[in-house]
Amino acid sequence: MLHTVNKSPMERNTLERCLQYAKKGSAILLIEDGVYGALKGTTVTDKVRKAMKDVTIYALYPDIEARGMQDRAIDGIKLVDYGGFVDLVAEHRNVQSWL
Amino acid sequence: MKFGIMVNEGPYTHEASDTAYLFAKAALEKGHQIHRVFFYHDGVNNATRLTEPPQDDRNIVARWSKLAAENQVDLVVCVAAALRRGIRDENLAEGFRISGLGQLIESGIQADRLVVFGD
Amino acid sequence: MSETTGGVEMQEDVSGVVKKFLYVNRKAPYGTIYALESLEVVLIAAAFDQDVSLVFLDDGVYQLVKGQHTKTIDVKNFSPTYRALEGYDIEKLYVEKESLAARGLTPEDLIVPVTLLSAAEMSDLMDGQDIVLSF
């Protein structure tokens, strides 16, 4: 299953809930303000790093770049463009958008 | 693959409509099919022909219309949500049509994937 | 336009296909319109003979509490509609235990009978769906 998160984890609980729900082997794509969850040195970085042992975390690079965060992504987070977003949706049976 | 898309926010205030559009465009470029884009909640505001963004900004409504014209994408606006918010046939932009919520369910049934973009 | 199907003529290629649809409700009622308009989708969905489940988690559980009186805010109280869902053959209503407990609520506080699931069970349920519509 693919999960998408579009809110900053400092503002809403969607990333936290998503991390609880995402099963081993599933994928999480951070988009829009959700990309703030992909960064080093924040209050959620450790939680995200820990989750990366069981799930693959992706972030939409155009949203990272737009926000000036291009040098701050946690190592191991996979950066994708909109084509990569499409591939992720196609590769997974279903998608849950954590709005 | 056949994708259904649901857009739940209006243009400009939220990024949801931009992301949905860029996703749809990328999917088409990869040779996928967009079965339908369904506009719900404030998403119906994507369909008004009355918007006039500043010259140096993207024209979100016109962008949807162009996508529909060039790729035969079915842009459907929920009738109940539209009437609540003053979107009617008279102010509907090119390529959009107003119909019922059943179109969303039908898209879920017919498409291989349905992706929701919202707040 | 047919009122029961929201304007869709039942087509050959739609009839016979049964997919698992999950409606994810995570938002409280009245502060925003999502809860009400999500319920409107569910009512239309009933006409399509699909396998429909509704889940309520986070502030979405507030949609189901008893005793909603909306007259003074001049908004329609749509909570009785949840009780009518059974008549539309929508009987799979799931509430996440942790969300309910976090809000000091119990199943007795809710307007309809629901099935309580833990977050882990809810995650399994979500994983097995074909279409997940979140509001």
PDB file of C-alpha atoms in Angstrom, chain B residues 37-39 44 47-48 74-84 86-93 95-101 103, chain C residues 1 6-8:
ATOM      1  CA  VAL B  37     -10.901  13.955 -12.604  1.00  0.00           C
ATOM      2  CA  PHE B  38     -13.690  14.442 -10.084  1.00  0.00           C
ATOM      3  CA  PHE B  39     -13.958  17.777  -8.282  1.00  0.00           C
ATOM      4  CA  VAL B  44     -15.522  22.578  -7.582  1.00  0.00           C
ATOM      5  CA  ALA B  47     -14.193  24.809 -12.718  1.00  0.00           C
ATOM      6  CA  THR B  48     -15.185  28.478 -12.782  1.00  0.00           C
ATOM      7  CA  ASP B  74     -13.256  13.847 -18.384  1.00  0.00           C
ATOM      8  CA  LEU B  75     -13.453  16.726 -15.861  1.00  0.00           C
ATOM      9  CA  VAL B  76     -16.506  16.242 -13.659  1.00  0.00           C
ATOM     10  CA  VAL B  77     -17.770  18.676 -11.051  1.00  0.00           C
ATOM     11  CA  CYS B  78     -20.099  17.383  -8.335  1.00  0.00           C
ATOM     12  CA  VAL B  79     -23.501  18.983  -8.804  1.00  0.00           C
ATOM     13  CA  ALA B  80     -24.460  19.250  -5.127  1.00  0.00           C
ATOM     14  CA  ALA B  81     -21.091  20.680  -4.114  1.00  0.00           C
ATOM     15  CA  ALA B  82     -21.147  23.030  -7.128  1.00  0.00           C
ATOM     16  CA  LEU B  83     -24.615  24.440  -6.484  1.00  0.00           C
ATOM     17  CA  ARG B  84     -23.670  25.083  -2.851  1.00  0.00           C
ATOM     18  CA  GLY B  86     -22.258  29.005  -7.031  1.00  0.00           C
ATOM     19  CA  ILE B  87     -20.721  26.923  -9.794  1.00  0.00           C
ATOM     20  CA  ARG B  88     -23.286  26.440 -12.562  1.00  0.00           C
ATOM     21  CA  ASP B  89     -23.346  25.663 -16.272  1.00  0.00           C
ATOM     22  CA  GLU B  90     -23.317  29.435 -17.008  1.00  0.00           C
ATOM     23  CA  ASN B  91     -19.894  29.949 -15.421  1.00  0.00           C
ATOM     24  CA  LEU B  92     -18.341  26.579 -16.179  1.00  0.00           C
ATOM     25  CA  ALA B  93     -14.953  26.648 -17.911  1.00  0.00           C
ATOM     26  CA  GLY B  95     -13.914  20.952 -20.725  1.00  0.00           C
ATOM     27  CA  PHE B  96     -15.740  20.653 -17.408  1.00  0.00           C
ATOM     28  CA  ARG B  97     -19.170  19.132 -16.937  1.00  0.00           C
ATOM     29  CA  ILE B  98     -21.484  19.040 -13.917  1.00  0.00           C
ATOM     30  CA  SER B  99     -22.800  15.684 -12.807  1.00  0.00           C
ATOM     31  CA  GLY B 100     -23.586  13.561  -9.781  1.00  0.00           C
ATOM     32  CA  LEU B 101     -21.504  11.903  -7.098  1.00  0.00           C
ATOM     33  CA  GLN B 103     -19.461   9.619 -11.298  1.00  0.00           C
TER      34      GLN B 103
ATOM     35  CA  MET C   1     -30.698  12.581 -13.924  1.00  0.00           C
ATOM     36  CA  GLY C   6     -26.336  10.659  -8.628  1.00  0.00           C
ATOM     37  CA  GLY C   7     -26.681  10.973 -12.364  1.00  0.00           C
ATOM     38  CA  VAL C   8     -24.983   7.796 -13.495  1.00  0.00           C
TER      39      VAL C   8
END
